[in-house]
Amino acid sequence: MNDKIDIYDRVTRQIIDSIEKGAGTFDMPWHSNSGMPTNAVTGKFYRGINPVVLFATAQEKGYASPYWATYKQWSEKDSQVRK
């Protein structure tokens, strides 16, 4: 068995966890543009599977901001990223 986390398993787990936390409601966070994961530099919304993964990660980690960027992008904005 490979020691690396399978990205498909991780995404599936995150989606299931998000759905279970929202059990009883029909509004999943990725069904609207409200708080849609957005690139902090370009201002563009993420597309494809990325919004689902980013919503699930934000929920899991307790992040309130919808803005995401790479380490290099945050550095270019004179922001420091914690480990």
JSON list of N, CA and C in Angstrom, two decimals:
[
{"chain": "A", "resi": 1, "resn": "MET", "atom": "N", "xyz": [0.85, -1.20, 0.00]},
{"chain": "A", "resi": 1, "resn": "MET", "atom": "CA", "xyz": [0.00, 0.00, 0.00]},
{"chain": "A", "resi": 1, "resn": "MET", "atom": "C", "xyz": [0.88, 1.25, 0.00]},
{"chain": "A", "resi": 2, "resn": "ASN", "atom": "N", "xyz": [0.52, 2.19, -0.78]},
{"chain": "A", "resi": 2, "resn": "ASN", "atom": "CA", "xyz": [1.26, 3.43, -0.89]},
{"chain": "A", "resi": 2, "resn": "ASN", "atom": "C", "xyz": [1.00, 4.29, 0.35]},
{"chain": "A", "resi": 3, "resn": "ASP", "atom": "N", "xyz": [2.07, 4.85, 0.94]},
{"chain": "A", "resi": 3, "resn": "ASP", "atom": "CA", "xyz": [1.93, 5.68, 2.14]},
{"chain": "A", "resi": 3, "resn": "ASP", "atom": "C", "xyz": [1.33, 7.05, 1.84]},
{"chain": "A", "resi": 4, "resn": "LYS", "atom": "N", "xyz": [1.39, 7.48, 0.60]},
{"chain": "A", "resi": 4, "resn": "LYS", "atom": "CA", "xyz": [0.84, 8.78, 0.23]},
{"chain": "A", "resi": 4, "resn": "LYS", "atom": "C", "xyz": [-0.68, 8.73, 0.28]},
{"chain": "A", "resi": 5, "resn": "ILE", "atom": "N", "xyz": [-1.28, 9.84, 0.69]},
{"chain": "A", "resi": 5, "resn": "ILE", "atom": "CA", "xyz": [-2.74, 9.92, 0.72]},
{"chain": "A", "resi": 5, "resn": "ILE", "atom": "C", "xyz": [-3.25, 10.03, -0.71]},
{"chain": "A", "resi": 6, "resn": "ASP", "atom": "N", "xyz": [-4.15, 9.16, -1.06]},
{"chain": "A", "resi": 6, "resn": "ASP", "atom": "CA", "xyz": [-4.76, 9.19, -2.38]},
{"chain": "A", "resi": 6, "resn": "ASP", "atom": "C", "xyz": [-5.68, 10.40, -2.47]},
{"chain": "A", "resi": 7, "resn": "ILE", "atom": "N", "xyz": [-5.42, 11.29, -3.42]},
{"chain": "A", "resi": 7, "resn": "ILE", "atom": "CA", "xyz": [-6.19, 12.53, -3.54]},
{"chain": "A", "resi": 7, "resn": "ILE", "atom": "C", "xyz": [-7.67, 12.25, -3.74]},
{"chain": "A", "resi": 8, "resn": "TYR", "atom": "N", "xyz": [-8.01, 11.19, -4.45]},
{"chain": "A", "resi": 8, "resn": "TYR", "atom": "CA", "xyz": [-9.42, 10.87, -4.65]},
{"chain": "A", "resi": 8, "resn": "TYR", "atom": "C", "xyz": [-10.09, 10.46, -3.35]},
{"chain": "A", "resi": 9, "resn": "ASP", "atom": "N", "xyz": [-9.38, 9.69, -2.53]},
{"chain": "A", "resi": 9, "resn": "ASP", "atom": "CA", "xyz": [-9.92, 9.30, -1.22]},
{"chain": "A", "resi": 9, "resn": "ASP", "atom": "C", "xyz": [-10.09, 10.53, -0.33]},
{"chain": "A", "resi": 10, "resn": "ARG", "atom": "N", "xyz": [-9.10, 11.40, -0.37]},
{"chain": "A", "resi": 10, "resn": "ARG", "atom": "CA", "xyz": [-9.15, 12.61, 0.46]},
{"chain": "A", "resi": 10, "resn": "ARG", "atom": "C", "xyz": [-10.33, 13.50, 0.07]},
{"chain": "A", "resi": 11, "resn": "VAL", "atom": "N", "xyz": [-10.50, 13.73, -1.23]},
{"chain": "A", "resi": 11, "resn": "VAL", "atom": "CA", "xyz": [-11.60, 14.57, -1.70]},
{"chain": "A", "resi": 11, "resn": "VAL", "atom": "C", "xyz": [-12.94, 13.93, -1.36]},
{"chain": "A", "resi": 12, "resn": "THR", "atom": "N", "xyz": [-13.05, 12.63, -1.58]},
{"chain": "A", "resi": 12, "resn": "THR", "atom": "CA", "xyz": [-14.29, 11.92, -1.26]},
{"chain": "A", "resi": 12, "resn": "THR", "atom": "C", "xyz": [-14.61, 12.05, 0.22]},
{"chain": "A", "resi": 13, "resn": "ARG", "atom": "N", "xyz": [-13.61, 11.88, 1.07]},
{"chain": "A", "resi": 13, "resn": "ARG", "atom": "CA", "xyz": [-13.81, 12.01, 2.52]},
{"chain": "A", "resi": 13, "resn": "ARG", "atom": "C", "xyz": [-14.27, 13.41, 2.89]},
{"chain": "A", "resi": 14, "resn": "GLN", "atom": "N", "xyz": [-13.66, 14.41, 2.28]},
{"chain": "A", "resi": 14, "resn": "GLN", "atom": "CA", "xyz": [-14.02, 15.80, 2.57]},
{"chain": "A", "resi": 14, "resn": "GLN", "atom": "C", "xyz": [-15.46, 16.09, 2.13]},
{"chain": "A", "resi": 15, "resn": "ILE", "atom": "N", "xyz": [-15.85, 15.60, 0.97]},
{"chain": "A", "resi": 15, "resn": "ILE", "atom": "CA", "xyz": [-17.21, 15.82, 0.48]},
{"chain": "A", "resi": 15, "resn": "ILE", "atom": "C", "xyz": [-18.21, 15.15, 1.41]},
{"chain": "A", "resi": 16, "resn": "ILE", "atom": "N", "xyz": [-17.95, 13.91, 1.78]},
{"chain": "A", "resi": 16, "resn": "ILE", "atom": "CA", "xyz": [-18.86, 13.18, 2.67]},
{"chain": "A", "resi": 16, "resn": "ILE", "atom": "C", "xyz": [-18.97, 13.89, 4.01]},
{"chain": "A", "resi": 17, "resn": "ASP", "atom": "N", "xyz": [-17.84, 14.32, 4.58]},
{"chain": "A", "resi": 17, "resn": "ASP", "atom": "CA", "xyz": [-17.87, 15.04, 5.85]},
{"chain": "A", "resi": 17, "resn": "ASP", "atom": "C", "xyz": [-18.68, 16.32, 5.75]},
{"chain": "A", "resi": 18, "resn": "SER", "atom": "N", "xyz": [-18.52, 17.07, 4.66]},
{"chain": "A", "resi": 18, "resn": "SER", "atom": "CA", "xyz": [-19.27, 18.31, 4.47]},
{"chain": "A", "resi": 18, "resn": "SER", "atom": "C", "xyz": [-20.76, 18.05, 4.35]},
{"chain": "A", "resi": 19, "resn": "ILE", "atom": "N", "xyz": [-21.12, 17.03, 3.61]},
{"chain": "A", "resi": 19, "resn": "ILE", "atom": "CA", "xyz": [-22.53, 16.69, 3.44]},
{"chain": "A", "resi": 19, "resn": "ILE", "atom": "C", "xyz": [-23.13, 16.25, 4.78]},
{"chain": "A", "resi": 20, "resn": "GLU", "atom": "N", "xyz": [-22.40, 15.43, 5.52]},
{"chain": "A", "resi": 20, "resn": "GLU", "atom": "CA", "xyz": [-22.90, 14.97, 6.81]},
{"chain": "A", "resi": 20, "resn": "GLU", "atom": "C", "xyz": [-23.06, 16.11, 7.81]},
{"chain": "A", "resi": 21, "resn": "LYS", "atom": "N", "xyz": [-22.16, 17.07, 7.80]},
{"chain": "A", "resi": 21, "resn": "LYS", "atom": "CA", "xyz": [-22.28, 18.23, 8.69]},
{"chain": "A", "resi": 21, "resn": "LYS", "atom": "C", "xyz": [-23.47, 19.09, 8.32]},
{"chain": "A", "resi": 22, "resn": "GLY", "atom": "N", "xyz": [-23.87, 19.04, 7.04]},
{"chain": "A", "resi": 22, "resn": "GLY", "atom": "CA", "xyz": [-25.01, 19.82, 6.58]},
{"chain": "A", "resi": 22, "resn": "GLY", "atom": "C", "xyz": [-26.28, 19.00, 6.50]},
{"chain": "A", "resi": 23, "resn": "ALA", "atom": "N", "xyz": [-26.28, 17.80, 7.10]},
{"chain": "A", "resi": 23, "resn": "ALA", "atom": "CA", "xyz": [-27.43, 16.91, 7.04]},
{"chain": "A", "resi": 23, "resn": "ALA", "atom": "C", "xyz": [-28.68, 17.63, 7.53]},
{"chain": "A", "resi": 24, "resn": "GLY", "atom": "N", "xyz": [-29.76, 17.45, 6.81]},
{"chain": "A", "resi": 24, "resn": "GLY", "atom": "CA", "xyz": [-31.02, 18.09, 7.18]},
{"chain": "A", "resi": 24, "resn": "GLY", "atom": "C", "xyz": [-31.26, 19.38, 6.41]},
{"chain": "A", "resi": 25, "resn": "THR", "atom": "N", "xyz": [-30.25, 19.86, 5.70]},
{"chain": "A", "resi": 25, "resn": "THR", "atom": "CA", "xyz": [-30.43, 21.05, 4.88]},
{"chain": "A", "resi": 25, "resn": "THR", "atom": "C", "xyz": [-30.16, 20.69, 3.43]},
{"chain": "A", "resi": 26, "resn": "PHE", "atom": "N", "xyz": [-30.70, 21.49, 2.55]},
{"chain": "A", "resi": 26, "resn": "PHE", "atom": "CA", "xyz": [-30.50, 21.23, 1.12]},
{"chain": "A", "resi": 26, "resn": "PHE", "atom": "C", "xyz": [-29.48, 22.18, 0.51]},
{"chain": "A", "resi": 27, "resn": "ASP", "atom": "N", "xyz": [-28.95, 23.08, 1.30]},
{"chain": "A", "resi": 27, "resn": "ASP", "atom": "CA", "xyz": [-28.02, 24.08, 0.78]},
{"chain": "A", "resi": 27, "resn": "ASP", "atom": "C", "xyz": [-26.59, 23.72, 1.16]},
{"chain": "A", "resi": 28, "resn": "MET", "atom": "N", "xyz": [-25.86, 23.17, 0.23]},
{"chain": "A", "resi": 28, "resn": "MET", "atom": "CA", "xyz": [-24.45, 22.93, 0.43]},
{"chain": "A", "resi": 28, "resn": "MET", "atom": "C", "xyz": [-23.71, 24.21, 0.04]},
{"chain": "A", "resi": 29, "resn": "PRO", "atom": "N", "xyz": [-22.59, 24.53, 0.68]},
{"chain": "A", "resi": 29, "resn": "PRO", "atom": "CA", "xyz": [-21.93, 25.81, 0.43]},
{"chain": "A", "resi": 29, "resn": "PRO", "atom": "C", "xyz": [-21.52, 26.04, -1.02]},
{"chain": "A", "resi": 30, "resn": "TRP", "atom": "N", "xyz": [-21.28, 24.96, -1.75]},
{"chain": "A", "resi": 30, "resn": "TRP", "atom": "CA", "xyz": [-20.82, 25.14, -3.13]},
{"chain": "A", "resi": 30, "resn": "TRP", "atom": "C", "xyz": [-21.98, 25.34, -4.11]},
{"chain": "A", "resi": 31, "resn": "HIS", "atom": "N", "xyz": [-23.22, 25.44, -3.60]},
{"chain": "A", "resi": 31, "resn": "HIS", "atom": "CA", "xyz": [-24.37, 25.65, -4.47]},
{"chain": "A", "resi": 31, "resn": "HIS", "atom": "C", "xyz": [-24.65, 27.12, -4.73]},
{"chain": "A", "resi": 32, "resn": "SER", "atom": "N", "xyz": [-23.87, 28.03, -4.16]},
{"chain": "A", "resi": 32, "resn": "SER", "atom": "CA", "xyz": [-24.07, 29.46, -4.40]},
{"chain": "A", "resi": 32, "resn": "SER", "atom": "C", "xyz": [-22.73, 30.14, -4.55]},
{"chain": "A", "resi": 33, "resn": "ASN", "atom": "N", "xyz": [-22.75, 31.37, -5.03]},
{"chain": "A", "resi": 33, "resn": "ASN", "atom": "CA", "xyz": [-21.51, 32.13, -5.16]},
{"chain": "A", "resi": 33, "resn": "ASN", "atom": "C", "xyz": [-21.17, 32.87, -3.87]},
{"chain": "A", "resi": 34, "resn": "SER", "atom": "N", "xyz": [-22.02, 32.80, -2.87]},
{"chain": "A", "resi": 34, "resn": "SER", "atom": "CA", "xyz": [-21.78, 33.46, -1.61]},
{"chain": "A", "resi": 34, "resn": "SER", "atom": "C", "xyz": [-20.59, 32.80, -0.91]},
{"chain": "A", "resi": 35, "resn": "GLY", "atom": "N", "xyz": [-19.51, 33.53, -0.76]},
{"chain": "A", "resi": 35, "resn": "GLY", "atom": "CA", "xyz": [-18.33, 32.97, -0.12]},
{"chain": "A", "resi": 35, "resn": "GLY", "atom": "C", "xyz": [-17.60, 31.96, -0.99]},
{"chain": "A", "resi": 36, "resn": "MET", "atom": "N", "xyz": [-17.85, 32.03, -2.29]},
{"chain": "A", "resi": 36, "resn": "MET", "atom": "CA", "xyz": [-17.23, 31.11, -3.23]},
{"chain": "A", "resi": 36, "resn": "MET", "atom": "C", "xyz": [-15.71, 31.24, -3.17]},
{"chain": "A", "resi": 37, "resn": "PRO", "atom": "N", "xyz": [-14.97, 30.11, -3.09]},
{"chain": "A", "resi": 37, "resn": "PRO", "atom": "CA", "xyz": [-13.51, 30.20, -3.06]},
{"chain": "A", "resi": 37, "resn": "PRO", "atom": "C", "xyz": [-12.98, 31.01, -4.25]},
{"chain": "A", "resi": 38, "resn": "THR", "atom": "N", "xyz": [-12.18, 32.01, -3.91]},
{"chain": "A", "resi": 38, "resn": "THR", "atom": "CA", "xyz": [-11.70, 32.99, -4.88]},
{"chain": "A", "resi": 38, "resn": "THR", "atom": "C", "xyz": [-10.20, 33.11, -4.78]},
{"chain": "A", "resi": 39, "resn": "ASN", "atom": "N", "xyz": [-9.54, 33.24, -5.91]},
{"chain": "A", "resi": 39, "resn": "ASN", "atom": "CA", "xyz": [-8.10, 33.45, -5.91]},
{"chain": "A", "resi": 39, "resn": "ASN", "atom": "C", "xyz": [-7.84, 34.87, -5.41]},
{"chain": "A", "resi": 40, "resn": "ALA", "atom": "N", "xyz": [-7.01, 35.01, -4.39]},
{"chain": "A", "resi": 40, "resn": "ALA", "atom": "CA", "xyz": [-6.75, 36.30, -3.76]},
{"chain": "A", "resi": 40, "resn": "ALA", "atom": "C", "xyz": [-6.03, 37.29, -4.67]},
{"chain": "A", "resi": 41, "resn": "VAL", "atom": "N", "xyz": [-5.35, 36.80, -5.68]},
{"chain": "A", "resi": 41, "resn": "VAL", "atom": "CA", "xyz": [-4.60, 37.68, -6.58]},
{"chain": "A", "resi": 41, "resn": "VAL", "atom": "C", "xyz": [-5.41, 38.04, -7.81]},
{"chain": "A", "resi": 42, "resn": "THR", "atom": "N", "xyz": [-6.00, 37.04, -8.45]},
{"chain": "A", "resi": 42, "resn": "THR", "atom": "CA", "xyz": [-6.71, 37.28, -9.71]},
{"chain": "A", "resi": 42, "resn": "THR", "atom": "C", "xyz": [-8.16, 37.68, -9.51]},
{"chain": "A", "resi": 43, "resn": "GLY", "atom": "N", "xyz": [-8.73, 37.33, -8.34]},
{"chain": "A", "resi": 43, "resn": "GLY", "atom": "CA", "xyz": [-10.15, 37.63, -8.09]},
{"chain": "A", "resi": 43, "resn": "GLY", "atom": "C", "xyz": [-11.10, 36.66, -8.78]},
{"chain": "A", "resi": 44, "resn": "LYS", "atom": "N", "xyz": [-10.56, 35.65, -9.44]},
{"chain": "A", "resi": 44, "resn": "LYS", "atom": "CA", "xyz": [-11.41, 34.68, -10.14]},
{"chain": "A", "resi": 44, "resn": "LYS", "atom": "C", "xyz": [-11.87, 33.57, -9.20]},
{"chain": "A", "resi": 45, "resn": "PHE", "atom": "N", "xyz": [-13.10, 33.11, -9.44]},
{"chain": "A", "resi": 45, "resn": "PHE", "atom": "CA", "xyz": [-13.62, 31.97, -8.68]},
{"chain": "A", "resi": 45, "resn": "PHE", "atom": "C", "xyz": [-12.91, 30.71, -9.15]},
{"chain": "A", "resi": 46, "resn": "TYR", "atom": "N", "xyz": [-12.68, 29.79, -8.21]},
{"chain": "A", "resi": 46, "resn": "TYR", "atom": "CA", "xyz": [-12.13, 28.49, -8.58]},
{"chain": "A", "resi": 46, "resn": "TYR", "atom": "C", "xyz": [-13.22, 27.69, -9.28]},
{"chain": "A", "resi": 47, "resn": "ARG", "atom": "N", "xyz": [-12.82, 26.76, -10.15]},
{"chain": "A", "resi": 47, "resn": "ARG", "atom": "CA", "xyz": [-13.78, 25.97, -10.93]},
{"chain": "A", "resi": 47, "resn": "ARG", "atom": "C", "xyz": [-13.49, 24.49, -10.79]},
{"chain": "A", "resi": 48, "resn": "GLY", "atom": "N", "xyz": [-14.40, 23.68, -11.33]},
{"chain": "A", "resi": 48, "resn": "GLY", "atom": "CA", "xyz": [-14.23, 22.23, -11.32]},
{"chain": "A", "resi": 48, "resn": "GLY", "atom": "C", "xyz": [-14.42, 21.68, -9.92]},
{"chain": "A", "resi": 49, "resn": "ILE", "atom": "N", "xyz": [-13.58, 20.75, -9.54]},
{"chain": "A", "resi": 49, "resn": "ILE", "atom": "CA", "xyz": [-13.65, 20.12, -8.21]},
{"chain": "A", "resi": 49, "resn": "ILE", "atom": "C", "xyz": [-13.05, 21.02, -7.14]},
{"chain": "A", "resi": 50, "resn": "ASN", "atom": "N", "xyz": [-12.25, 22.01, -7.55]},
{"chain": "A", "resi": 50, "resn": "ASN", "atom": "CA", "xyz": [-11.55, 22.87, -6.59]},
{"chain": "A", "resi": 50, "resn": "ASN", "atom": "C", "xyz": [-12.47, 23.57, -5.58]},
{"chain": "A", "resi": 51, "resn": "PRO", "atom": "N", "xyz": [-13.61, 24.16, -5.98]},
{"chain": "A", "resi": 51, "resn": "PRO", "atom": "CA", "xyz": [-14.46, 24.80, -4.96]},
{"chain": "A", "resi": 51, "resn": "PRO", "atom": "C", "xyz": [-14.94, 23.83, -3.89]},
{"chain": "A", "resi": 52, "resn": "VAL", "atom": "N", "xyz": [-15.27, 22.62, -4.29]},
{"chain": "A", "resi": 52, "resn": "VAL", "atom": "CA", "xyz": [-15.74, 21.63, -3.33]},
{"chain": "A", "resi": 52, "resn": "VAL", "atom": "C", "xyz": [-14.63, 21.29, -2.34]},
{"chain": "A", "resi": 53, "resn": "VAL", "atom": "N", "xyz": [-13.43, 21.06, -2.86]},
{"chain": "A", "resi": 53, "resn": "VAL", "atom": "CA", "xyz": [-12.28, 20.73, -2.01]},
{"chain": "A", "resi": 53, "resn": "VAL", "atom": "C", "xyz": [-11.95, 21.91, -1.09]},
{"chain": "A", "resi": 54, "resn": "LEU", "atom": "N", "xyz": [-11.96, 23.12, -1.62]},
{"chain": "A", "resi": 54, "resn": "LEU", "atom": "CA", "xyz": [-11.61, 24.29, -0.81]},
{"chain": "A", "resi": 54, "resn": "LEU", "atom": "C", "xyz": [-12.68, 24.58, 0.24]},
{"chain": "A", "resi": 55, "resn": "PHE", "atom": "N", "xyz": [-13.98, 24.43, -0.11]},
{"chain": "A", "resi": 55, "resn": "PHE", "atom": "CA", "xyz": [-15.05, 24.58, 0.88]},
{"chain": "A", "resi": 55, "resn": "PHE", "atom": "C", "xyz": [-14.87, 23.56, 2.00]},
{"chain": "A", "resi": 56, "resn": "ALA", "atom": "N", "xyz": [-14.63, 22.31, 1.63]},
{"chain": "A", "resi": 56, "resn": "ALA", "atom": "CA", "xyz": [-14.48, 21.25, 2.62]},
{"chain": "A", "resi": 56, "resn": "ALA", "atom": "C", "xyz": [-13.27, 21.52, 3.51]},
{"chain": "A", "resi": 57, "resn": "THR", "atom": "N", "xyz": [-12.17, 21.96, 2.93]},
{"chain": "A", "resi": 57, "resn": "THR", "atom": "CA", "xyz": [-10.97, 22.27, 3.69]},
{"chain": "A", "resi": 57, "resn": "THR", "atom": "C", "xyz": [-11.21, 23.44, 4.64]},
{"chain": "A", "resi": 58, "resn": "ALA", "atom": "N", "xyz": [-11.88, 24.48, 4.14]},
{"chain": "A", "resi": 58, "resn": "ALA", "atom": "CA", "xyz": [-12.18, 25.65, 4.98]},
{"chain": "A", "resi": 58, "resn": "ALA", "atom": "C", "xyz": [-13.07, 25.25, 6.15]},
{"chain": "A", "resi": 59, "resn": "GLN", "atom": "N", "xyz": [-14.05, 24.42, 5.89]},
{"chain": "A", "resi": 59, "resn": "GLN", "atom": "CA", "xyz": [-14.95, 23.96, 6.95]},
{"chain": "A", "resi": 59, "resn": "GLN", "atom": "C", "xyz": [-14.19, 23.13, 7.98]},
{"chain": "A", "resi": 60, "resn": "GLU", "atom": "N", "xyz": [-13.36, 22.22, 7.49]},
{"chain": "A", "resi": 60, "resn": "GLU", "atom": "CA", "xyz": [-12.58, 21.34, 8.36]},
{"chain": "A", "resi": 60, "resn": "GLU", "atom": "C", "xyz": [-11.62, 22.12, 9.24]},
{"chain": "A", "resi": 61, "resn": "LYS", "atom": "N", "xyz": [-10.97, 23.14, 8.67]},
{"chain": "A", "resi": 61, "resn": "LYS", "atom": "CA", "xyz": [-9.94, 23.90, 9.39]},
{"chain": "A", "resi": 61, "resn": "LYS", "atom": "C", "xyz": [-10.50, 25.13, 10.11]},
{"chain": "A", "resi": 62, "resn": "GLY", "atom": "N", "xyz": [-11.76, 25.48, 9.84]},
{"chain": "A", "resi": 62, "resn": "GLY", "atom": "CA", "xyz": [-12.38, 26.64, 10.47]},
{"chain": "A", "resi": 62, "resn": "GLY", "atom": "C", "xyz": [-11.99, 27.96, 9.84]},
{"chain": "A", "resi": 63, "resn": "TYR", "atom": "N", "xyz": [-11.63, 27.94, 8.56]},
{"chain": "A", "resi": 63, "resn": "TYR", "atom": "CA", "xyz": [-11.26, 29.17, 7.86]},
{"chain": "A", "resi": 63, "resn": "TYR", "atom": "C", "xyz": [-12.51, 29.97, 7.52]},
{"chain": "A", "resi": 64, "resn": "ALA", "atom": "N", "xyz": [-12.48, 31.28, 7.76]},
{"chain": "A", "resi": 64, "resn": "ALA", "atom": "CA", "xyz": [-13.62, 32.12, 7.47]},
{"chain": "A", "resi": 64, "resn": "ALA", "atom": "C", "xyz": [-13.49, 32.82, 6.11]},
{"chain": "A", "resi": 65, "resn": "SER", "atom": "N", "xyz": [-12.28, 33.01, 5.64]},
{"chain": "A", "resi": 65, "resn": "SER", "atom": "CA", "xyz": [-12.04, 33.74, 4.40]},
{"chain": "A", "resi": 65, "resn": "SER", "atom": "C", "xyz": [-12.20, 32.83, 3.18]},
{"chain": "A", "resi": 66, "resn": "PRO", "atom": "N", "xyz": [-12.83, 33.35, 2.11]},
{"chain": "A", "resi": 66, "resn": "PRO", "atom": "CA", "xyz": [-12.96, 32.57, 0.89]},
{"chain": "A", "resi": 66, "resn": "PRO", "atom": "C", "xyz": [-11.76, 32.72, -0.04]},
{"chain": "A", "resi": 67, "resn": "TYR", "atom": "N", "xyz": [-10.74, 33.47, 0.38]},
{"chain": "A", "resi": 67, "resn": "TYR", "atom": "CA", "xyz": [-9.60, 33.76, -0.49]},
{"chain": "A", "resi": 67, "resn": "TYR", "atom": "C", "xyz": [-8.49, 32.74, -0.32]},
{"chain": "A", "resi": 68, "resn": "TRP", "atom": "N", "xyz": [-8.00, 32.28, -1.47]},
{"chain": "A", "resi": 68, "resn": "TRP", "atom": "CA", "xyz": [-6.96, 31.27, -1.52]},
{"chain": "A", "resi": 68, "resn": "TRP", "atom": "C", "xyz": [-5.90, 31.73, -2.51]},
{"chain": "A", "resi": 69, "resn": "ALA", "atom": "N", "xyz": [-4.65, 31.29, -2.29]},
{"chain": "A", "resi": 69, "resn": "ALA", "atom": "CA", "xyz": [-3.57, 31.61, -3.21]},
{"chain": "A", "resi": 69, "resn": "ALA", "atom": "C", "xyz": [-2.41, 30.67, -2.92]},
{"chain": "A", "resi": 70, "resn": "THR", "atom": "N", "xyz": [-1.48, 30.63, -3.84]},
{"chain": "A", "resi": 70, "resn": "THR", "atom": "CA", "xyz": [-0.27, 29.84, -3.63]},
{"chain": "A", "resi": 70, "resn": "THR", "atom": "C", "xyz": [0.65, 30.60, -2.68]},
{"chain": "A", "resi": 71, "resn": "TYR", "atom": "N", "xyz": [1.64, 29.89, -2.16]},
{"chain": "A", "resi": 71, "resn": "TYR", "atom": "CA", "xyz": [2.63, 30.54, -1.29]},
{"chain": "A", "resi": 71, "resn": "TYR", "atom": "C", "xyz": [3.28, 31.72, -2.02]},
{"chain": "A", "resi": 72, "resn": "LYS", "atom": "N", "xyz": [3.65, 31.49, -3.29]},
{"chain": "A", "resi": 72, "resn": "LYS", "atom": "CA", "xyz": [4.30, 32.55, -4.07]},
{"chain": "A", "resi": 72, "resn": "LYS", "atom": "C", "xyz": [3.37, 33.76, -4.26]},
{"chain": "A", "resi": 73, "resn": "GLN", "atom": "N", "xyz": [2.08, 33.49, -4.53]},
{"chain": "A", "resi": 73, "resn": "GLN", "atom": "CA", "xyz": [1.13, 34.59, -4.70]},
{"chain": "A", "resi": 73, "resn": "GLN", "atom": "C", "xyz": [0.98, 35.40, -3.42]},
{"chain": "A", "resi": 74, "resn": "TRP", "atom": "N", "xyz": [0.91, 34.72, -2.25]},
{"chain": "A", "resi": 74, "resn": "TRP", "atom": "CA", "xyz": [0.80, 35.45, -0.99]},
{"chain": "A", "resi": 74, "resn": "TRP", "atom": "C", "xyz": [2.07, 36.26, -0.76]},
{"chain": "A", "resi": 75, "resn": "SER", "atom": "N", "xyz": [3.23, 35.68, -1.08]},
{"chain": "A", "resi": 75, "resn": "SER", "atom": "CA", "xyz": [4.50, 36.40, -0.91]},
{"chain": "A", "resi": 75, "resn": "SER", "atom": "C", "xyz": [4.54, 37.66, -1.76]},
{"chain": "A", "resi": 76, "resn": "GLU", "atom": "N", "xyz": [4.04, 37.56, -2.98]},
{"chain": "A", "resi": 76, "resn": "GLU", "atom": "CA", "xyz": [4.01, 38.72, -3.88]},
{"chain": "A", "resi": 76, "resn": "GLU", "atom": "C", "xyz": [3.07, 39.81, -3.37]},
{"chain": "A", "resi": 77, "resn": "LYS", "atom": "N", "xyz": [2.12, 39.44, -2.52]},
{"chain": "A", "resi": 77, "resn": "LYS", "atom": "CA", "xyz": [1.21, 40.41, -1.91]},
{"chain": "A", "resi": 77, "resn": "LYS", "atom": "C", "xyz": [1.74, 40.88, -0.55]},
{"chain": "A", "resi": 78, "resn": "ASP", "atom": "N", "xyz": [3.02, 40.57, -0.27]},
{"chain": "A", "resi": 78, "resn": "ASP", "atom": "CA", "xyz": [3.66, 40.91, 0.99]},
{"chain": "A", "resi": 78, "resn": "ASP", "atom": "C", "xyz": [2.93, 40.32, 2.19]},
{"chain": "A", "resi": 79, "resn": "SER", "atom": "N", "xyz": [2.42, 39.12, 2.03]},
{"chain": "A", "resi": 79, "resn": "SER", "atom": "CA", "xyz": [1.75, 38.41, 3.12]},
{"chain": "A", "resi": 79, "resn": "SER", "atom": "C", "xyz": [2.61, 37.23, 3.55]},
{"chain": "A", "resi": 80, "resn": "GLN", "atom": "N", "xyz": [2.53, 36.89, 4.80]},
{"chain": "A", "resi": 80, "resn": "GLN", "atom": "CA", "xyz": [3.30, 35.76, 5.32]},
{"chain": "A", "resi": 80, "resn": "GLN", "atom": "C", "xyz": [2.34, 34.60, 5.57]},
{"chain": "A", "resi": 81, "resn": "VAL", "atom": "N", "xyz": [2.73, 33.42, 5.12]},
{"chain": "A", "resi": 81, "resn": "VAL", "atom": "CA", "xyz": [1.94, 32.21, 5.32]},
{"chain": "A", "resi": 81, "resn": "VAL", "atom": "C", "xyz": [2.56, 31.43, 6.46]},
{"chain": "A", "resi": 82, "resn": "ARG", "atom": "N", "xyz": [1.72, 31.02, 7.42]},
{"chain": "A", "resi": 82, "resn": "ARG", "atom": "CA", "xyz": [2.21, 30.19, 8.52]},
{"chain": "A", "resi": 82, "resn": "ARG", "atom": "C", "xyz": [2.30, 28.75, 8.08]},
{"chain": "A", "resi": 83, "resn": "LYS", "atom": "N", "xyz": [3.25, 28.01, 8.68]},
{"chain": "A", "resi": 83, "resn": "LYS", "atom": "CA", "xyz": [3.38, 26.57, 8.39]},
{"chain": "A", "resi": 83, "resn": "LYS", "atom": "C", "xyz": [2.16, 25.85, 8.87]}
]
